[in-house]
CSV table of C-alpha atoms and ligand atoms in Angstrom, one decimal:
chain,number,residue,atom,x,y,z
A,1,MET,CA,0.0,0.0,0.0
A,2,SER,CA,1.4,3.4,-0.8
A,3,GLU,CA,2.0,5.9,2.0
A,4,LYS,CA,-0.5,8.3,0.2
A,5,LEU,CA,-3.3,5.8,0.4
A,6,LEU,CA,-2.4,4.7,3.9
A,7,TYR,CA,-2.4,8.3,5.1
A,8,SER,CA,-5.7,9.1,3.4
A,9,LEU,CA,-7.3,6.2,5.4
A,10,ALA,CA,-5.7,7.2,8.7
A,11,ARG,CA,-6.2,10.9,8.5
A,12,PRO,CA,-10.0,11.1,9.3
A,13,PHE,CA,-9.3,9.1,12.5
A,14,LEU,CA,-6.2,11.2,13.4
A,15,PHE,CA,-8.1,14.4,12.8
A,16,ALA,CA,-11.1,13.2,14.9
A,17,ILE,CA,-8.9,13.0,18.0
A,18,ASP,CA,-6.9,15.5,20.0
A,19,PRO,CA,-3.9,16.7,18.0
A,20,GLU,CA,-1.4,15.8,20.7
A,21,ALA,CA,-3.0,12.3,21.1
A,22,ALA,CA,-2.8,11.9,17.3
A,23,HIS,CA,0.9,12.8,17.5
A,24,ASN,CA,1.5,10.4,20.3
A,25,LEU,CA,-0.1,7.6,18.4
A,26,THR,CA,1.5,8.3,15.0
A,27,LEU,CA,5.1,8.3,16.0
A,28,PRO,CA,5.1,4.9,17.8
A,29,ALA,CA,3.0,3.5,14.9
A,30,LEU,CA,5.6,4.7,12.5
A,31,ARG,CA,8.4,3.2,14.6
A,32,CYS,CA,6.5,-0.2,14.6
A,33,ALA,CA,5.8,0.0,10.9
A,34,ALA,CA,9.5,0.7,10.2
A,35,GLY,CA,10.6,-2.0,12.6
A,36,TRP,CA,8.5,-4.5,10.7
A,37,GLY,CA,9.8,-3.4,7.4
A,38,LEU,CA,6.4,-2.0,6.3
A,39,THR,CA,7.8,1.4,5.3
A,40,SER,CA,10.4,-0.2,3.0
A,41,SER,CA,8.0,0.1,0.1
A,42,ILE,CA,8.0,3.9,0.4
A,43,ALA,CA,9.8,5.1,-2.7
A,44,LYS,CA,12.7,7.2,-1.8
A,45,PRO,CA,13.2,10.5,-3.6
A,46,THR,CA,15.8,10.2,-6.3
A,47,ASP,CA,19.1,11.6,-5.3
A,48,ASN,CA,19.5,15.3,-5.7
A,49,PRO,CA,22.5,16.1,-3.7
A,50,ARG,CA,23.2,19.6,-2.3
A,51,THR,CA,26.3,20.7,-0.6
A,52,VAL,CA,25.4,23.1,2.3
A,53,MET,CA,27.3,24.0,5.4
A,54,GLY,CA,30.1,21.8,4.1
A,55,MET,CA,27.9,18.7,4.0
A,56,THR,CA,26.3,16.8,1.2
A,57,PHE,CA,22.6,16.4,1.6
A,58,PRO,CA,21.1,13.6,-0.5
A,59,ASN,CA,18.1,15.8,-1.2
A,60,PRO,CA,17.1,19.3,0.0
A,61,VAL,CA,13.9,18.4,1.9
A,62,GLY,CA,14.3,18.0,5.7
A,63,LEU,CA,12.2,17.3,8.8
A,64,ALA,CA,11.8,20.5,10.9
A,65,ALA,CA,12.4,20.4,14.7
A,66,GLY,CA,9.7,19.8,17.2
A,67,LEU,CA,8.1,16.6,15.8
A,68,ASP,CA,10.6,14.4,17.6
A,69,LYS,CA,11.7,16.4,20.6
A,70,ASP,CA,13.5,13.6,22.3
A,71,GLY,CA,15.1,12.0,19.3
A,72,ALA,CA,13.2,8.8,20.1
A,73,TYR,CA,11.8,8.1,16.6
A,74,ILE,CA,14.7,8.9,14.3
A,75,ASP,CA,14.8,5.5,12.6
A,76,GLY,CA,11.0,5.6,11.8
A,77,LEU,CA,11.3,9.1,10.5
A,78,ALA,CA,14.3,8.2,8.4
A,79,THR,CA,12.2,5.8,6.3
A,80,LEU,CA,10.1,8.7,4.9
A,81,GLY,CA,12.7,9.9,2.4
A,82,PHE,CA,13.9,13.1,4.1
A,83,GLY,CA,17.3,14.4,3.0
A,84,PHE,CA,18.0,15.4,6.6
A,85,ILE,CA,16.3,15.1,9.9
A,86,GLU,CA,16.3,17.6,12.7
A,87,VAL,CA,15.3,16.5,16.2
A,88,GLY,CA,14.7,18.5,19.5
A,89,THR,CA,14.3,21.1,20.8
A,90,VAL,CA,16.1,19.7,23.8
A,91,THR,CA,16.9,21.5,27.1
A,92,PRO,CA,19.6,20.7,29.7
A,93,ARG,CA,17.1,19.3,32.2
A,94,ALA,CA,13.8,17.4,31.5
A,95,GLN,CA,10.7,19.6,31.7
A,96,PRO,CA,7.0,18.9,31.3
A,97,GLY,CA,6.2,21.8,29.0
A,98,ASN,CA,2.9,23.8,29.3
A,99,PRO,CA,-0.4,22.3,30.6
A,100,MET,CA,-2.6,20.5,28.0
A,101,PRO,CA,-4.3,21.2,25.7
A,102,ARG,CA,-1.4,23.0,24.1
A,103,MET,CA,-1.8,22.0,20.4
A,104,PHE,CA,-4.7,23.1,18.2
A,105,ARG,CA,-5.6,22.4,14.6
A,106,LEU,CA,-7.1,25.1,12.3
A,107,PRO,CA,-8.0,23.0,9.3
A,108,GLN,CA,-9.6,25.8,7.3
A,109,ALA,CA,-6.3,27.6,7.3
A,110,LYS,CA,-4.1,24.5,7.1
A,111,ALA,CA,-2.5,25.6,10.3
A,112,ILE,CA,-1.6,24.6,13.8
A,113,ILE,CA,-1.2,26.7,16.9
A,114,ASN,CA,1.1,25.2,19.6
A,115,ARG,CA,2.4,26.2,23.0
A,116,MET,CA,4.1,23.0,23.8
A,117,GLY,CA,6.8,24.8,25.7
A,118,PHE,CA,9.8,22.5,25.0
A,119,ASN,CA,8.4,19.4,26.7
A,120,ASN,CA,11.3,17.0,26.7
A,121,GLY,CA,13.2,14.4,28.6
A,122,GLY,CA,16.4,16.5,29.0
A,123,VAL,CA,19.7,16.3,27.0
A,124,ASP,CA,21.1,13.2,28.6
A,125,THR,CA,18.1,11.1,27.5
A,126,PHE,CA,18.2,12.8,24.1
A,127,VAL,CA,21.8,11.8,23.6
A,128,LYS,CA,21.1,8.2,24.6
A,129,ASN,CA,18.2,8.1,22.1
A,130,VAL,CA,20.4,9.5,19.3
A,131,GLN,CA,23.2,7.0,20.2
A,132,ALA,CA,20.7,4.1,20.1
A,133,SER,CA,19.4,5.0,16.6
A,134,ARG,CA,20.6,3.0,13.6
A,135,PHE,CA,20.6,6.2,11.7
A,136,TYR,CA,23.3,7.6,13.9
A,137,GLN,CA,25.2,4.3,14.4
A,138,ASN,CA,25.4,3.6,10.7
A,139,ARG,CA,25.9,7.2,9.7
A,140,GLU,CA,22.9,6.8,7.4
A,141,GLY,CA,22.2,10.5,6.9
A,142,ILE,CA,22.4,14.1,8.2
A,143,LEU,CA,21.1,14.6,11.7
A,144,GLY,CA,20.5,18.1,13.1
A,145,LEU,CA,20.2,18.4,16.9
A,146,ASN,CA,18.2,21.4,18.0
A,147,ILE,CA,19.0,22.9,21.5
A,148,GLY,CA,17.2,25.4,23.8
A,149,LYS,CA,16.9,26.6,27.3
A,150,ASN,CA,14.9,25.4,30.3
A,151,ALA,CA,11.8,27.4,31.1
A,152,ASP,CA,13.1,28.1,34.7
A,153,THR,CA,16.6,29.3,33.7
A,154,PRO,CA,16.6,33.1,33.9
A,155,ILE,CA,17.0,34.6,30.5
A,156,GLU,CA,20.2,36.3,31.6
A,157,ARG,CA,21.7,32.8,32.1
A,158,ALA,CA,20.3,31.4,28.8
A,159,VAL,CA,23.8,31.1,27.4
A,160,ASP,CA,24.7,28.6,30.1
A,161,ASP,CA,21.9,26.3,28.9
A,162,TYR,CA,22.9,26.5,25.3
A,163,LEU,CA,26.5,25.7,26.2
A,164,ILE,CA,25.5,22.7,28.3
A,165,CYS,CA,23.5,21.3,25.5
A,166,LEU,CA,26.1,22.2,22.8
A,167,ASN,CA,28.8,20.3,24.8
A,168,LYS,CA,26.6,17.2,25.2
A,169,VAL,CA,25.1,17.0,21.7
A,170,TYR,CA,28.2,18.1,19.7
A,171,PRO,CA,29.8,14.6,19.2
A,172,TYR,CA,26.6,13.2,17.8
A,173,ALA,CA,25.4,16.0,15.5
A,174,SER,CA,25.8,16.6,11.8
A,175,TYR,CA,24.9,20.2,12.7
A,176,VAL,CA,23.5,21.9,15.8
A,177,THR,CA,20.6,24.3,15.7
A,178,ILE,CA,20.4,27.1,18.3
A,179,ASN,CA,16.7,27.8,18.8
A,180,ILE,CA,16.1,31.3,20.1
A,181,SER,CA,12.8,31.8,18.4
A,182,SER,CA,10.1,29.7,20.1
A,183,PRO,CA,7.3,32.0,21.3
A,184,ASN,CA,6.5,29.5,24.1
A,185,THR,CA,9.4,30.1,26.4
A,186,LYS,CA,9.2,33.4,28.2
A,187,ASN,CA,11.5,36.1,26.9
A,188,LEU,CA,13.4,33.6,24.6
A,189,ARG,CA,13.0,35.8,21.6
A,190,GLN,CA,14.8,38.6,23.4
A,191,LEU,CA,18.0,36.7,22.5
A,192,GLN,CA,17.4,37.9,18.9
A,193,GLY,CA,18.1,41.5,20.1
A,194,ALA,CA,21.4,43.0,19.0
A,195,SER,CA,23.5,42.9,22.2
A,196,GLU,CA,22.0,39.6,23.5
A,197,LEU,CA,22.7,37.9,20.1
A,198,ASP,CA,26.3,39.2,20.0
A,199,ALA,CA,27.0,37.8,23.4
A,200,LEU,CA,25.3,34.5,22.7
A,201,LEU,CA,26.9,33.9,19.3
A,202,SER,CA,30.4,34.8,20.4
A,203,GLN,CA,30.3,32.3,23.3
A,204,LEU,CA,28.8,29.6,21.1
A,205,LYS,CA,31.5,30.2,18.4
A,206,ASP,CA,34.3,29.9,21.0
A,207,ALA,CA,32.7,26.7,22.3
A,208,GLN,CA,32.4,25.4,18.8
A,209,GLN,CA,36.1,26.0,18.1
A,210,ARG,CA,37.1,24.3,21.3
A,211,LEU,CA,34.9,21.3,20.6
A,212,ALA,CA,36.1,21.0,17.0
A,213,ASP,CA,39.7,20.7,18.4
A,214,GLU,CA,38.7,18.3,21.1
A,215,HIS,CA,36.6,16.0,18.8
A,216,LYS,CA,38.7,16.6,15.7
A,217,ARG,CA,35.5,17.4,13.8
A,218,TYR,CA,34.0,20.7,12.9
A,219,VAL,CA,30.2,20.6,13.5
A,220,PRO,CA,28.3,23.5,11.8
A,221,ILE,CA,26.0,25.7,13.9
A,222,ALA,CA,22.7,27.1,12.5
A,223,LEU,CA,20.6,29.8,14.2
A,224,LYS,CA,16.8,29.4,14.1
A,225,ILE,CA,14.9,32.7,14.0
A,226,ALA,CA,11.3,34.0,14.2
A,227,PRO,CA,9.2,35.4,11.4
A,228,ASP,CA,8.0,38.3,13.6
A,229,MET,CA,10.8,40.7,12.9
A,230,ASP,CA,10.9,43.9,10.9
A,231,GLN,CA,13.4,44.7,8.2
A,232,GLU,CA,15.9,46.3,10.5
A,233,GLN,CA,15.8,43.5,13.0
A,234,ILE,CA,16.4,40.9,10.2
A,235,GLN,CA,19.3,43.0,8.9
A,236,ASN,CA,20.8,43.1,12.4
A,237,VAL,CA,20.5,39.3,12.8
A,238,ALA,CA,22.1,38.9,9.4
A,239,GLN,CA,25.0,41.1,10.3
A,240,ALA,CA,25.6,39.2,13.5
A,241,LEU,CA,25.6,35.9,11.6
A,242,LEU,CA,28.3,37.3,9.3
A,243,ARG,CA,30.3,38.8,12.1
A,244,HIS,CA,30.4,35.6,14.1
A,245,LYS,CA,30.8,33.3,11.1
A,246,ILE,CA,27.7,31.3,11.9
A,247,ASP,CA,27.4,28.4,9.5
A,248,GLY,CA,23.7,28.6,8.7
A,249,VAL,CA,20.3,30.2,9.5
A,250,ILE,CA,16.9,28.5,9.7
A,251,ALA,CA,14.0,30.8,8.8
A,252,THR,CA,11.6,30.5,10.3
A,253,ASN,CA,9.9,29.3,13.5
A,254,THR,CA,6.2,29.8,14.1
A,255,THR,CA,4.5,33.3,14.2
A,256,ILE,CA,2.6,35.0,17.0
A,257,ASN,CA,0.7,37.1,14.3
A,258,ARG,CA,-3.0,36.0,14.0
A,259,GLU,CA,-4.0,38.3,11.1
A,260,ALA,CA,-4.4,35.4,8.6
A,261,VAL,CA,-6.6,33.3,10.9
A,262,LYS,CA,-8.7,35.8,12.7
A,263,ASN,CA,-12.3,34.6,13.4
A,264,LEU,CA,-11.3,31.0,13.1
A,265,LYS,CA,-11.8,28.6,16.0
A,266,TYR,CA,-8.7,28.5,18.2
A,267,ALA,CA,-7.2,31.6,16.6
A,268,GLU,CA,-7.0,33.3,19.9
A,269,GLU,CA,-5.1,30.5,21.6
A,270,THR,CA,-1.7,31.6,22.9
A,271,GLY,CA,1.3,30.0,21.1
A,272,GLY,CA,3.0,29.8,17.7
A,273,LEU,CA,1.1,29.6,14.5
A,274,SER,CA,2.5,27.3,11.8
A,275,GLY,CA,1.4,26.1,8.4
A,276,ALA,CA,0.0,28.1,5.4
A,277,PRO,CA,-0.4,31.4,7.4
A,278,VAL,CA,3.3,31.6,8.1
A,279,PHE,CA,4.4,30.8,4.5
A,280,GLU,CA,4.6,34.3,3.2
A,281,ALA,CA,5.9,35.8,6.5
A,282,SER,CA,8.8,33.3,6.4
A,283,ASN,CA,9.5,34.0,2.7
A,284,ILE,CA,9.8,37.7,3.5
A,285,VAL,CA,12.4,36.9,6.1
A,286,ILE,CA,14.3,34.6,3.8
A,287,ARG,CA,14.4,37.2,1.0
A,288,GLU,CA,15.7,39.9,3.4
A,289,LEU,CA,18.3,37.5,4.8
A,290,LYS,CA,19.4,36.5,1.2
A,291,LYS,CA,19.9,40.2,0.3
A,292,GLU,CA,22.1,40.7,3.4
A,293,LEU,CA,24.0,37.3,3.3
A,294,GLY,CA,24.4,36.6,-0.4
A,295,ASN,CA,26.1,33.3,-0.6
A,296,SER,CA,28.0,33.7,2.7
A,297,VAL,CA,25.6,32.0,5.1
A,298,PRO,CA,23.1,29.4,3.7
A,299,ILE,CA,19.5,29.7,4.6
A,300,ILE,CA,17.3,26.7,5.5
A,301,GLY,CA,13.7,27.7,4.6
A,302,VAL,CA,10.8,26.5,6.7
A,303,GLY,CA,7.3,27.7,7.2
A,304,GLY,CA,4.0,26.7,5.5
A,305,ILE,CA,5.3,24.4,2.8
A,306,LEU,CA,2.2,22.3,1.8
A,307,SER,CA,3.2,21.5,-1.8
A,308,GLY,CA,6.1,21.0,-4.2
A,309,ALA,CA,5.4,24.5,-5.5
A,310,ASP,CA,5.7,25.9,-2.0
A,311,ALA,CA,9.1,24.2,-1.6
A,312,GLN,CA,10.2,25.7,-4.9
A,313,ALA,CA,9.0,29.2,-3.8
A,314,LYS,CA,11.2,28.9,-0.6
A,315,MET,CA,14.2,28.1,-2.9
A,316,ASN,CA,13.3,31.1,-5.1
A,317,ALA,CA,13.2,33.3,-2.0
A,318,GLY,CA,16.8,32.3,-1.3
A,319,ALA,CA,16.8,29.0,0.6
A,320,SER,CA,19.4,26.3,-0.1
A,321,LEU,CA,17.4,23.6,1.8
A,322,VAL,CA,13.8,23.4,3.1
A,323,GLN,CA,12.1,21.8,6.1
A,324,LEU,CA,8.6,20.5,6.7
A,325,TYR,CA,6.4,20.1,9.8
A,326,THR,CA,2.7,21.2,9.6
A,327,GLY,CA,2.5,20.2,5.9
A,328,LEU,CA,3.2,16.6,7.0
A,329,ILE,CA,0.1,16.7,9.3
A,330,TYR,CA,-2.2,18.0,6.5
A,331,GLN,CA,-0.7,16.3,3.5
A,332,GLY,CA,0.9,13.2,5.0
A,333,PRO,CA,4.4,11.8,4.4
A,334,ALA,CA,3.9,11.8,0.6
A,335,LEU,CA,4.7,15.5,0.8
A,336,VAL,CA,8.4,14.7,1.3
A,337,ARG,CA,8.6,13.1,-2.1
A,338,GLU,CA,6.4,15.7,-3.8
A,339,CYS,CA,8.7,18.5,-2.6
A,340,ALA,CA,11.9,16.5,-3.5
A,341,ALA,CA,10.5,15.9,-7.0
A,342,ALA,CA,9.6,19.6,-7.4
A,343,LEU,CA,13.1,20.6,-6.5
A,344,HIS,CA,14.7,17.9,-8.7
A,345,GLY,CA,17.2,19.3,-11.1
A,346,LYS,CA,16.5,22.8,-9.9
B,1,LIG,C1,3.6,21.3,17.4
B,1,LIG,C2,4.9,22.0,17.0
B,1,LIG,C3,6.0,21.9,17.8
B,1,LIG,C4,7.2,22.6,17.4
B,1,LIG,N1,8.3,22.5,18.2
B,1,LIG,C5,9.5,23.1,17.8
B,1,LIG,C6,10.7,22.9,18.6
B,1,LIG,O1,10.7,22.2,19.6
B,1,LIG,N2,11.8,23.5,18.1
B,1,LIG,C7,11.8,24.3,17.0
B,1,LIG,O2,12.9,24.8,16.6
B,1,LIG,N3,10.7,24.4,16.2
B,1,LIG,C8,9.6,23.8,16.6
B,1,LIG,N4,8.4,24.0,15.8
B,1,LIG,C9,8.5,24.9,14.6
B,1,LIG,C10,8.7,24.1,13.3
B,1,LIG,O3,10.0,23.4,13.4
B,1,LIG,C11,8.7,25.1,12.1
B,1,LIG,O4,9.7,26.0,12.2
B,1,LIG,C12,7.4,25.8,12.1
B,1,LIG,O5,6.3,25.1,12.5
B,1,LIG,C13,7.1,26.4,10.6
B,1,LIG,O6,7.1,25.3,9.7
B,1,LIG,P1,5.7,24.6,9.2
B,1,LIG,O7,4.7,25.6,8.8
B,1,LIG,O8,6.2,23.7,8.1
B,1,LIG,O9,5.2,23.8,10.4
B,1,LIG,C14,7.2,23.3,16.2
B,1,LIG,C15,6.1,23.4,15.4
B,1,LIG,C16,4.9,22.7,15.8
B,1,LIG,C17,3.7,22.8,14.9
């Protein structure tokens, strides 16, 4: 059975239940299916290699962070044909995240609002999960590890949390993402401000150099940013990326803007909005970054990709790679191949 048909059968059931419950059913089911070899019939995208951040990606379509926060389902996810997989966000210590419900579907808008709040089992469990995956053990592909700060760490000490996580995940990562753009951790986005960002990036860069010497391997660092920035703020971020020689930028995280969904059920829920309503907002950020960065710092484009044409539009805006999350919920895993096919030869 094709994954398209399977997903069209499963979707009405998954959409009838609470979104977080659906999430908690789907990932173990995928793990079982992969373990039993049932996903081996999923046709892989044809190779379409891209060299970005010094690594060769088999195709430019990746999984965005947040779907597998603990890195517990890497092998199942790896069967879906992604050119790279990003897991996390992980924090130094385990934390429960916000009270439930904390994830809402807005189907008319092909959107999700979430305020998960970095629910995760902490970096030590995360590293064990990564180590236990066949994907890591057999070096099957590119694995991004996305790190953040605990909710109860004061924002003035945020750098400590990023450094703890960077030290621990570094040896297992193909690249490390610094997530300073979740709207669901109080004050986190303050780190995008000019002086905070300078302090954060300079310490991360120093740590990266030290770790590269220690492990005899340079692991690129990418910064993940929000779509809710004006032109001047985006330019400031871009200049900081150049100044500190950061290896990549992921644009964007979810938006706090509700313009595109007003009057829809759940539109007023607190959290980050993803899916179709963030598509253009993230493209604007990508275009602005591209103007500032040229070819010096590659951009990974994410936000509202629901079709192959959307993936192409992200590339046209200036992205070198793309990532998917909400589109997978609405379109199913066949979206990976659709996007990879649309970008083939481009
Ligand atoms: C339920 C949910 C949880 C998310 N958790 C994270 C996270 O932990 N870390 C992160 O960097 N991004 C997280 N994201 C943001 C996505 O990685 C992505 O940047 C954003 O949703 C825009 O892409 P999309 O429209 O394709 O979903 C999350 C998104 C959703 C919907």
